[in-house]
PDB file of C-alpha atoms and ligand atoms in Angstrom:
ATOM      1  CA  MET A   1     -16.407 159.330-153.030  1.00 82.00           C
ATOM      2  CA  THR A   2     -13.234 159.714-150.549  1.00 89.00           C
ATOM      3  CA  GLU A   3      -9.657 160.482-152.009  1.00 89.00           C
ATOM      4  CA  GLU A   4      -8.846 156.947-150.640  1.00 90.00           C
ATOM      5  CA  ASN A   5     -11.829 155.217-152.663  1.00 91.00           C
ATOM      6  CA  ARG A   6     -11.182 157.249-155.547  1.00 94.00           C
ATOM      7  CA  ALA A   7      -7.249 156.095-155.302  1.00 95.00           C
ATOM      8  CA  ARG A   8      -8.278 152.341-155.583  1.00 96.00           C
ATOM      9  CA  GLN A   9      -9.567 153.374-158.928  1.00 97.00           C
ATOM     10  CA  ILE A  10      -6.265 153.991-160.399  1.00 98.00           C
ATOM     11  CA  ILE A  11      -4.075 151.324-161.995  1.00 98.00           C
ATOM     12  CA  CYS A  12      -0.899 152.283-162.519  1.00 98.00           C
ATOM     13  CA  ALA A  13       0.664 151.158-165.463  1.00 98.00           C
ATOM     14  CA  ILE A  14       4.631 150.134-165.356  1.00 98.00           C
ATOM     15  CA  ASP A  15       5.799 149.681-168.845  1.00 97.00           C
ATOM     16  CA  THR A  16       9.499 148.263-168.309  1.00 98.00           C
ATOM     17  CA  SER A  17      11.540 145.429-168.658  1.00 98.00           C
ATOM     18  CA  ASP A  18      13.495 146.414-165.587  1.00 98.00           C
ATOM     19  CA  ARG A  19      12.598 144.547-162.460  1.00 98.00           C
ATOM     20  CA  ASP A  20      14.444 146.664-159.973  1.00 98.00           C
ATOM     21  CA  GLU A  21      12.675 149.736-161.592  1.00 98.00           C
ATOM     22  CA  ALA A  22       9.288 148.007-161.311  1.00 98.00           C
ATOM     23  CA  VAL A  23      10.031 147.046-157.594  1.00 98.00           C
ATOM     24  CA  ALA A  24      11.083 150.248-156.666  1.00 97.00           C
ATOM     25  CA  LEU A  25       7.955 151.938-158.272  1.00 97.00           C
ATOM     26  CA  ALA A  26       5.413 149.797-157.042  1.00 97.00           C
ATOM     27  CA  GLY A  27       7.063 150.150-153.837  1.00 96.00           C
ATOM     28  CA  ALA A  28       6.778 153.827-153.887  1.00 96.00           C
ATOM     29  CA  LEU A  29       3.110 153.725-154.844  1.00 97.00           C
ATOM     30  CA  SER A  30       1.807 151.211-152.191  1.00 92.00           C
ATOM     31  CA  GLY A  31      -1.350 152.494-151.109  1.00 93.00           C
ATOM     32  CA  GLN A  32      -1.248 155.168-153.272  1.00 96.00           C
ATOM     33  CA  VAL A  33      -3.314 153.401-156.145  1.00 98.00           C
ATOM     34  CA  GLY A  34      -5.485 150.390-156.690  1.00 97.00           C
ATOM     35  CA  ALA A  35      -3.287 148.087-158.637  1.00 98.00           C
ATOM     36  CA  ILE A  36      -0.138 148.092-160.867  1.00 98.00           C
ATOM     37  CA  LYS A  37      -0.526 146.837-164.571  1.00 98.00           C
ATOM     38  CA  LEU A  38       2.773 144.780-165.554  1.00 98.00           C
ATOM     39  CA  GLY A  39       2.090 143.958-169.234  1.00 97.00           C
ATOM     40  CA  LEU A  40       4.167 141.726-171.942  1.00 97.00           C
ATOM     41  CA  GLU A  41       7.018 143.600-171.767  1.00 97.00           C
ATOM     42  CA  PHE A  42       7.632 143.358-167.921  1.00 98.00           C
ATOM     43  CA  PHE A  43       6.266 139.567-168.037  1.00 98.00           C
ATOM     44  CA  ALA A  44       8.606 138.680-171.091  1.00 98.00           C
ATOM     45  CA  ALA A  45      11.582 139.904-169.242  1.00 98.00           C
ATOM     46  CA  CYS A  46      11.247 139.060-165.771  1.00 98.00           C
ATOM     47  CA  GLY A  47       8.772 136.030-165.922  1.00 97.00           C
ATOM     48  CA  PRO A  48       6.081 135.112-162.877  1.00 97.00           C
ATOM     49  CA  ALA A  49       8.924 135.238-160.256  1.00 97.00           C
ATOM     50  CA  GLY A  50       9.259 139.433-161.077  1.00 98.00           C
ATOM     51  CA  VAL A  51       5.572 139.725-161.050  1.00 98.00           C
ATOM     52  CA  ARG A  52       5.785 138.078-157.457  1.00 97.00           C
ATOM     53  CA  GLU A  53       8.416 140.491-156.747  1.00 97.00           C
ATOM     54  CA  VAL A  54       6.084 143.395-157.725  1.00 98.00           C
ATOM     55  CA  ALA A  55       3.524 142.290-155.734  1.00 96.00           C
ATOM     56  CA  ASP A  56       5.513 141.898-152.609  1.00 95.00           C
ATOM     57  CA  GLY A  57       5.660 145.590-152.614  1.00 92.00           C
ATOM     58  CA  GLY A  58       1.680 145.179-151.208  1.00 92.00           C
ATOM     59  CA  ALA A  59      -0.548 146.520-154.426  1.00 94.00           C
ATOM     60  CA  PRO A  60      -3.112 144.366-156.339  1.00 96.00           C
ATOM     61  CA  ILE A  61      -1.456 143.498-159.910  1.00 98.00           C
ATOM     62  CA  PHE A  62      -3.005 143.629-163.156  1.00 98.00           C
ATOM     63  CA  LEU A  63      -1.660 141.320-165.352  1.00 98.00           C
ATOM     64  CA  ASP A  64      -1.984 142.293-169.004  1.00 98.00           C
ATOM     65  CA  LEU A  65      -1.391 139.649-171.428  1.00 98.00           C
ATOM     66  CA  LYS A  66      -3.820 139.597-173.591  1.00 98.00           C
ATOM     67  CA  LEU A  67      -3.965 136.407-174.421  1.00 98.00           C
ATOM     68  CA  HIS A  68      -5.299 135.439-177.819  1.00 98.00           C
ATOM     69  CA  ASP A  69      -4.976 131.334-178.822  1.00 98.00           C
ATOM     70  CA  ILE A  70      -6.828 128.423-178.918  1.00 98.00           C
ATOM     71  CA  PRO A  71      -9.137 127.504-175.990  1.00 98.00           C
ATOM     72  CA  ASN A  72      -7.385 125.064-174.383  1.00 98.00           C
ATOM     73  CA  THR A  73      -4.151 127.006-174.131  1.00 98.00           C
ATOM     74  CA  VAL A  74      -5.662 130.198-172.898  1.00 98.00           C
ATOM     75  CA  ALA A  75      -7.489 128.323-169.982  1.00 98.00           C
ATOM     76  CA  GLY A  76      -4.020 126.597-169.083  1.00 97.00           C
ATOM     77  CA  ALA A  77      -1.997 130.610-169.607  1.00 97.00           C
ATOM     78  CA  VAL A  78      -4.953 132.045-167.210  1.00 97.00           C
ATOM     79  CA  ARG A  79      -4.942 129.081-164.748  1.00 95.00           C
ATOM     80  CA  ALA A  80      -0.873 129.334-164.776  1.00 95.00           C
ATOM     81  CA  ALA A  81      -1.308 132.942-164.334  1.00 95.00           C
ATOM     82  CA  GLY A  82      -3.687 132.259-161.290  1.00 93.00           C
ATOM     83  CA  ALA A  83       0.038 131.529-159.447  1.00 92.00           C
ATOM     84  CA  CYS A  84       0.879 134.976-159.117  1.00 93.00           C
ATOM     85  CA  HIS A  85      -2.310 135.962-157.792  1.00 93.00           C
ATOM     86  CA  PRO A  86      -3.474 138.518-160.301  1.00 96.00           C
ATOM     87  CA  PHE A  87      -5.948 140.738-159.594  1.00 96.00           C
ATOM     88  CA  MET A  88      -6.988 141.367-163.140  1.00 98.00           C
ATOM     89  CA  ILE A  89      -6.205 139.671-166.238  1.00 98.00           C
ATOM     90  CA  THR A  90      -6.477 140.814-169.869  1.00 98.00           C
ATOM     91  CA  ILE A  91      -7.716 138.466-172.977  1.00 98.00           C
ATOM     92  CA  HIS A  92      -8.522 139.640-176.419  1.00 98.00           C
ATOM     93  CA  ALA A  93     -12.123 139.168-177.031  1.00 98.00           C
ATOM     94  CA  ALA A  94     -11.433 138.957-181.009  1.00 96.00           C
ATOM     95  CA  GLY A  95     -10.446 135.083-179.793  1.00 97.00           C
ATOM     96  CA  GLY A  96     -13.788 134.392-179.468  1.00 98.00           C
ATOM     97  CA  ALA A  97     -16.645 133.036-177.106  1.00 98.00           C
ATOM     98  CA  ALA A  98     -14.896 129.436-176.971  1.00 98.00           C
ATOM     99  CA  MET A  99     -11.935 130.670-175.830  1.00 98.00           C
ATOM    100  CA  MET A 100     -13.613 133.487-173.728  1.00 98.00           C
ATOM    101  CA  ARG A 101     -15.766 130.766-171.830  1.00 98.00           C
ATOM    102  CA  ALA A 102     -13.016 128.506-171.396  1.00 98.00           C
ATOM    103  CA  ALA A 103     -10.892 131.477-169.740  1.00 98.00           C
ATOM    104  CA  ALA A 104     -13.872 132.151-167.993  1.00 97.00           C
ATOM    105  CA  ALA A 105     -13.639 128.683-166.275  1.00 96.00           C
ATOM    106  CA  ALA A 106     -10.207 128.935-165.628  1.00 96.00           C
ATOM    107  CA  SER A 107     -10.090 131.958-163.673  1.00 94.00           C
ATOM    108  CA  MET A 108     -13.134 130.675-161.550  1.00 89.00           C
ATOM    109  CA  ARG A 109     -10.404 127.881-160.180  1.00 83.00           C
ATOM    110  CA  ALA A 110      -7.369 130.271-160.759  1.00 70.00           C
ATOM    111  CA  ALA A 111      -7.547 131.226-157.058  1.00 63.00           C
ATOM    112  CA  PRO A 112      -5.687 128.043-155.473  1.00 55.00           C
ATOM    113  CA  ASP A 113      -4.670 129.066-152.079  1.00 56.00           C
ATOM    114  CA  SER A 114      -7.660 129.662-149.385  1.00 50.00           C
ATOM    115  CA  GLY A 115      -9.286 132.803-149.071  1.00 60.00           C
ATOM    116  CA  ALA A 116      -7.754 134.499-152.306  1.00 68.00           C
ATOM    117  CA  SER A 117     -10.164 135.688-154.867  1.00 84.00           C
ATOM    118  CA  ARG A 118     -10.371 134.582-158.543  1.00 92.00           C
ATOM    119  CA  PRO A 119      -8.992 137.298-160.622  1.00 96.00           C
ATOM    120  CA  LEU A 120     -11.336 139.643-162.659  1.00 97.00           C
ATOM    121  CA  LEU A 121     -11.382 138.672-166.283  1.00 98.00           C
ATOM    122  CA  VAL A 122     -11.333 141.724-168.902  1.00 98.00           C
ATOM    123  CA  GLY A 123     -11.462 141.335-172.695  1.00 98.00           C
ATOM    124  CA  VAL A 124      -9.768 143.638-175.167  1.00 97.00           C
ATOM    125  CA  THR A 125     -12.068 144.547-177.855  1.00 95.00           C
ATOM    126  CA  VAL A 126     -10.496 146.610-180.432  1.00 92.00           C
ATOM    127  CA  LEU A 127      -6.848 148.218-179.870  1.00 89.00           C
ATOM    128  CA  THR A 128      -7.094 152.008-180.015  1.00 83.00           C
ATOM    129  CA  SER A 129      -3.650 151.497-182.254  1.00 85.00           C
ATOM    130  CA  PHE A 130      -6.409 150.433-184.998  1.00 86.00           C
ATOM    131  CA  ASP A 131      -8.319 152.751-187.384  1.00 88.00           C
ATOM    132  CA  ARG A 132     -10.957 151.790-189.506  1.00 90.00           C
ATOM    133  CA  ASP A 133      -8.595 150.569-192.977  1.00 92.00           C
ATOM    134  CA  ASP A 134      -6.580 148.620-190.432  1.00 91.00           C
ATOM    135  CA  LEU A 135      -9.471 146.848-189.451  1.00 92.00           C
ATOM    136  CA  GLY A 136     -11.259 146.479-192.730  1.00 93.00           C
ATOM    137  CA  ALA A 137      -7.552 144.867-193.685  1.00 95.00           C
ATOM    138  CA  THR A 138      -8.375 141.733-191.175  1.00 94.00           C
ATOM    139  CA  GLY A 139     -11.477 141.236-193.149  1.00 94.00           C
ATOM    140  CA  VAL A 140     -14.013 143.196-190.593  1.00 94.00           C
ATOM    141  CA  GLY A 141     -16.106 145.999-192.286  1.00 92.00           C
ATOM    142  CA  GLY A 142     -18.562 148.829-191.385  1.00 92.00           C
ATOM    143  CA  ALA A 143     -17.687 151.286-188.338  1.00 93.00           C
ATOM    144  CA  LEU A 144     -15.037 150.617-185.617  1.00 91.00           C
ATOM    145  CA  ASP A 145     -17.264 151.686-183.245  1.00 93.00           C
ATOM    146  CA  ASP A 146     -19.861 148.726-184.169  1.00 95.00           C
ATOM    147  CA  GLN A 147     -17.035 146.010-183.742  1.00 96.00           C
ATOM    148  CA  VAL A 148     -16.365 147.472-180.472  1.00 96.00           C
ATOM    149  CA  ARG A 149     -20.035 147.240-179.097  1.00 97.00           C
ATOM    150  CA  ARG A 150     -20.318 143.731-181.111  1.00 97.00           C
ATOM    151  CA  LEU A 151     -17.201 142.507-179.294  1.00 98.00           C
ATOM    152  CA  ALA A 152     -18.014 143.661-175.624  1.00 98.00           C
ATOM    153  CA  ALA A 153     -21.372 141.989-176.250  1.00 98.00           C
ATOM    154  CA  LEU A 154     -19.809 138.866-176.482  1.00 98.00           C
ATOM    155  CA  VAL A 155     -17.679 139.308-173.912  1.00 98.00           C
ATOM    156  CA  GLN A 156     -20.358 139.896-171.480  1.00 98.00           C
ATOM    157  CA  ASP A 157     -21.945 136.913-173.074  1.00 98.00           C
ATOM    158  CA  CYS A 158     -18.985 134.525-171.990  1.00 98.00           C
ATOM    159  CA  GLY A 159     -19.415 135.710-168.568  1.00 97.00           C
ATOM    160  CA  LEU A 160     -16.082 137.665-168.627  1.00 98.00           C
ATOM    161  CA  ASP A 161     -15.916 140.807-166.072  1.00 98.00           C
ATOM    162  CA  GLY A 162     -15.924 144.009-168.129  1.00 98.00           C
ATOM    163  CA  VAL A 163     -13.720 145.142-170.923  1.00 98.00           C
ATOM    164  CA  VAL A 164     -10.771 147.773-171.465  1.00 98.00           C
ATOM    165  CA  CYS A 165     -11.835 150.625-173.430  1.00 96.00           C
ATOM    166  CA  SER A 166     -10.878 153.819-174.678  1.00 93.00           C
ATOM    167  CA  ALA A 167     -12.063 157.003-172.928  1.00 92.00           C
ATOM    168  CA  HIS A 168     -14.862 157.687-175.705  1.00 90.00           C
ATOM    169  CA  GLU A 169     -16.479 154.387-175.735  1.00 95.00           C
ATOM    170  CA  ILE A 170     -17.388 154.708-171.797  1.00 96.00           C
ATOM    171  CA  ALA A 171     -20.670 156.158-172.391  1.00 96.00           C
ATOM    172  CA  ILE A 172     -21.936 153.928-174.759  1.00 96.00           C
ATOM    173  CA  LEU A 173     -20.631 150.736-173.459  1.00 98.00           C
ATOM    174  CA  ARG A 174     -21.861 151.742-169.644  1.00 98.00           C
ATOM    175  CA  ARG A 175     -25.210 152.126-171.363  1.00 97.00           C
ATOM    176  CA  GLN A 176     -25.196 148.849-173.423  1.00 98.00           C
ATOM    177  CA  CYS A 177     -23.559 146.714-170.889  1.00 98.00           C
ATOM    178  CA  GLY A 178     -24.919 147.828-167.483  1.00 98.00           C
ATOM    179  CA  ALA A 179     -23.821 149.087-163.872  1.00 97.00           C
ATOM    180  CA  ASP A 180     -21.731 145.593-163.262  1.00 97.00           C
ATOM    181  CA  PHE A 181     -19.734 145.348-166.067  1.00 98.00           C
ATOM    182  CA  LYS A 182     -16.058 146.788-165.122  1.00 98.00           C
ATOM    183  CA  LEU A 183     -14.915 149.353-167.815  1.00 98.00           C
ATOM    184  CA  VAL A 184     -11.010 149.693-167.641  1.00 98.00           C
ATOM    185  CA  VAL A 185      -9.815 152.882-169.274  1.00 97.00           C
ATOM    186  CA  PRO A 186      -6.569 153.553-170.436  1.00 96.00           C
ATOM    187  CA  GLY A 187      -5.365 157.411-172.681  1.00 92.00           C
ATOM    188  CA  ILE A 188      -5.962 159.286-169.212  1.00 95.00           C
ATOM    189  CA  ARG A 189      -4.242 162.352-169.151  1.00 95.00           C
ATOM    190  CA  PRO A 190      -4.272 165.227-165.805  1.00 95.00           C
ATOM    191  CA  GLY A 191      -4.424 168.704-167.268  1.00 91.00           C
ATOM    192  CA  TRP A 192      -1.039 169.226-165.729  1.00 92.00           C
ATOM    193  CA  SER A 193       0.638 166.512-167.324  1.00 92.00           C
ATOM    194  CA  SER A 194       2.017 165.762-171.218  1.00 89.00           C
ATOM    195  CA  ALA A 195       0.038 163.814-173.610  1.00 88.00           C
ATOM    196  CA  ASP A 196       3.277 161.515-174.555  1.00 88.00           C
ATOM    197  CA  ASP A 197       1.867 159.557-177.662  1.00 85.00           C
ATOM    198  CA  GLN A 198      -1.757 159.466-176.399  1.00 80.00           C
ATOM    199  CA  LYS A 199      -3.989 160.925-178.762  1.00 77.00           C
ATOM    200  CA  ARG A 200      -7.551 161.071-177.431  1.00 73.00           C
ATOM    201  CA  ILE A 201      -7.061 161.878-174.004  1.00 82.00           C
ATOM    202  CA  VAL A 202      -9.368 162.642-170.875  1.00 92.00           C
ATOM    203  CA  THR A 203      -8.687 163.954-168.006  1.00 96.00           C
ATOM    204  CA  PRO A 204      -9.159 161.176-164.751  1.00 96.00           C
ATOM    205  CA  ALA A 205     -12.425 163.523-163.570  1.00 95.00           C
ATOM    206  CA  ASP A 206     -13.937 163.172-166.860  1.00 95.00           C
ATOM    207  CA  ALA A 207     -13.500 159.299-167.237  1.00 96.00           C
ATOM    208  CA  VAL A 208     -15.068 158.645-163.656  1.00 95.00           C
ATOM    209  CA  ARG A 209     -17.679 160.907-164.367  1.00 94.00           C
ATOM    210  CA  GLN A 210     -18.513 159.108-167.829  1.00 94.00           C
ATOM    211  CA  GLY A 211     -19.019 155.924-165.884  1.00 95.00           C
ATOM    212  CA  ALA A 212     -15.159 154.459-165.927  1.00 97.00           C
ATOM    213  CA  ASP A 213     -14.195 151.827-163.095  1.00 97.00           C
ATOM    214  CA  TYR A 214     -10.747 151.834-163.469  1.00 98.00           C
ATOM    215  CA  LEU A 215      -8.080 154.193-164.916  1.00 98.00           C
ATOM    216  CA  VAL A 216      -5.044 153.075-166.385  1.00 98.00           C
ATOM    217  CA  ILE A 217      -2.447 155.644-165.861  1.00 97.00           C
ATOM    218  CA  GLY A 218       1.387 155.276-166.547  1.00 97.00           C
ATOM    219  CA  ARG A 219       3.497 157.984-167.138  1.00 96.00           C
ATOM    220  CA  PRO A 220       2.064 160.805-165.938  1.00 97.00           C
ATOM    221  CA  ILE A 221       2.896 158.920-162.392  1.00 98.00           C
ATOM    222  CA  THR A 222       6.013 156.749-163.307  1.00 98.00           C
ATOM    223  CA  ARG A 223       7.801 159.610-165.337  1.00 97.00           C
ATOM    224  CA  SER A 224       6.801 161.968-162.230  1.00 97.00           C
ATOM    225  CA  ASP A 225       9.706 163.319-159.720  1.00 96.00           C
ATOM    226  CA  ASP A 226       7.256 161.908-156.986  1.00 97.00           C
ATOM    227  CA  PRO A 227       5.220 159.498-158.139  1.00 98.00           C
ATOM    228  CA  ALA A 228       3.037 158.834-155.049  1.00 97.00           C
ATOM    229  CA  ALA A 229       2.809 162.708-154.986  1.00 97.00           C
ATOM    230  CA  ALA A 230       1.509 162.296-158.529  1.00 98.00           C
ATOM    231  CA  ALA A 231      -1.098 159.410-157.867  1.00 98.00           C
ATOM    232  CA  GLY A 232      -2.287 161.475-154.537  1.00 97.00           C
ATOM    233  CA  ARG A 233      -2.814 164.583-156.740  1.00 96.00           C
ATOM    234  CA  ILE A 234      -5.054 162.469-159.142  1.00 97.00           C
ATOM    235  CA  ALA A 235      -6.907 160.971-156.264  1.00 96.00           C
ATOM    236  CA  ALA A 236      -7.665 164.128-154.996  1.00 95.00           C
ATOM    237  CA  GLU A 237      -8.485 165.557-158.348  1.00 93.00           C
ATOM    238  CA  MET A 238     -11.185 162.826-158.994  1.00 93.00           C
ATOM    239  CA  ALA A 239     -12.332 163.325-155.344  1.00 93.00           C
ATOM    240  CA  ALA A 240     -12.902 167.162-155.813  1.00 89.00           C
ATOM    241  CA  ALA A 241     -14.621 166.644-158.849  1.00 85.00           C
ATOM    242  CA  HIS A 242     -17.133 163.942-157.418  1.00 74.00           C
ATOM    243  CA  ALA A 243     -17.525 165.574-154.144  1.00 64.00           C
TER     244      ALA A 243
HETATM  245  O1  LIG B   1       1.667 156.001-169.838  1.00 93.35           O
HETATM  246  P1  LIG B   1       0.455 155.719-170.227  1.00 93.35           P
HETATM  247  O2  LIG B   1      -0.439 156.179-169.518  1.00 93.35           O
HETATM  248  O3  LIG B   1      -0.130 156.407-171.912  1.00 93.35           O
HETATM  249  O4  LIG B   1      -0.010 154.407-170.635  1.00 93.35           O
HETATM  250  C1  LIG B   1      -1.333 153.709-170.781  1.00 93.35           C
HETATM  251  C2  LIG B   1      -1.203 152.162-170.261  1.00 93.35           C
HETATM  252  O5  LIG B   1      -2.319 151.983-171.139  1.00 93.35           O
HETATM  253  C3  LIG B   1       0.253 151.474-171.040  1.00 93.35           C
HETATM  254  O6  LIG B   1       0.314 150.337-170.739  1.00 93.35           O
HETATM  255  C4  LIG B   1      -0.728 151.315-172.817  1.00 93.35           C
HETATM  256  O7  LIG B   1       0.000 149.722-173.058  1.00 93.35           O
HETATM  257  C5  LIG B   1      -2.149 151.331-172.338  1.00 93.35           C
HETATM  258  N1  LIG B   1      -3.051 150.740-173.061  1.00 93.35           N
HETATM  259  C6  LIG B   1      -3.064 152.323-173.921  1.00 93.35           C
HETATM  260  N2  LIG B   1      -4.283 151.953-174.779  1.00 93.35           N
HETATM  261  C7  LIG B   1      -4.933 150.662-174.988  1.00 93.35           C
HETATM  262  C8  LIG B   1      -4.688 149.789-174.442  1.00 93.35           C
HETATM  263  C9  LIG B   1      -3.761 150.087-173.388  1.00 93.35           C
HETATM  264  O8  LIG B   1      -2.339 152.988-173.904  1.00 93.35           O
HETATM  265  N3  LIG B   1      -5.964 151.185-176.093  1.00 93.35           N
END
């Protein structure tokens, strides 16, 4: 795969509530990454208008809203979010089958303008901030990996496009869910950048080798003196490792 194609697999997480900062970063990264991820922090501060302003920079938007509510409310939120023309939206798999099916149906109708493609709908399984004790405290017994696999199967059965997963789950979910199921992976660090607060990190080259479709990378790019160059360096390393 070429460096340009590898760049399309990079989703840059812009974690800020500052609209000007997000707009400037997205503009600088235009053409260097496949998408920009905006999460709840940005959405709560700047709303859909802020999202549209970032999108004007040219990169597709991954709207990481991690929705979790009754089916009717989540379906409505997916439809409403469609007005921002996101490339990808997240919902919590723990919201259950009815919620995910309602969201999947809504995402099919979330491309209001002719020519726009529907957003990819991706499930969040178990947050990586959870350990086994946290999971047990919510009433879910057994191993954390088993819960991840169970929820990924439910996500797939409900017609969603893929899951967000940690790097150490890539291989097992790729085997379980097949080649077309999208695996979106955060916790990625190039060898030359700081780990920050990420504990179980892998390099971009390793993540794609194991079968990741999209890599969510924030601070190694956004905190770099030259974000576009950092993104380019990551894409070049991915391409070189898989020439
Ligand atoms: O700066 P960094 O590369 O650590 O950013 C990673 C992004 O991925 C952040 O937006 C973070 O919230 C998100 N994320 C994560 N781990 C997860 C799920 C999402 O780091 N399990």
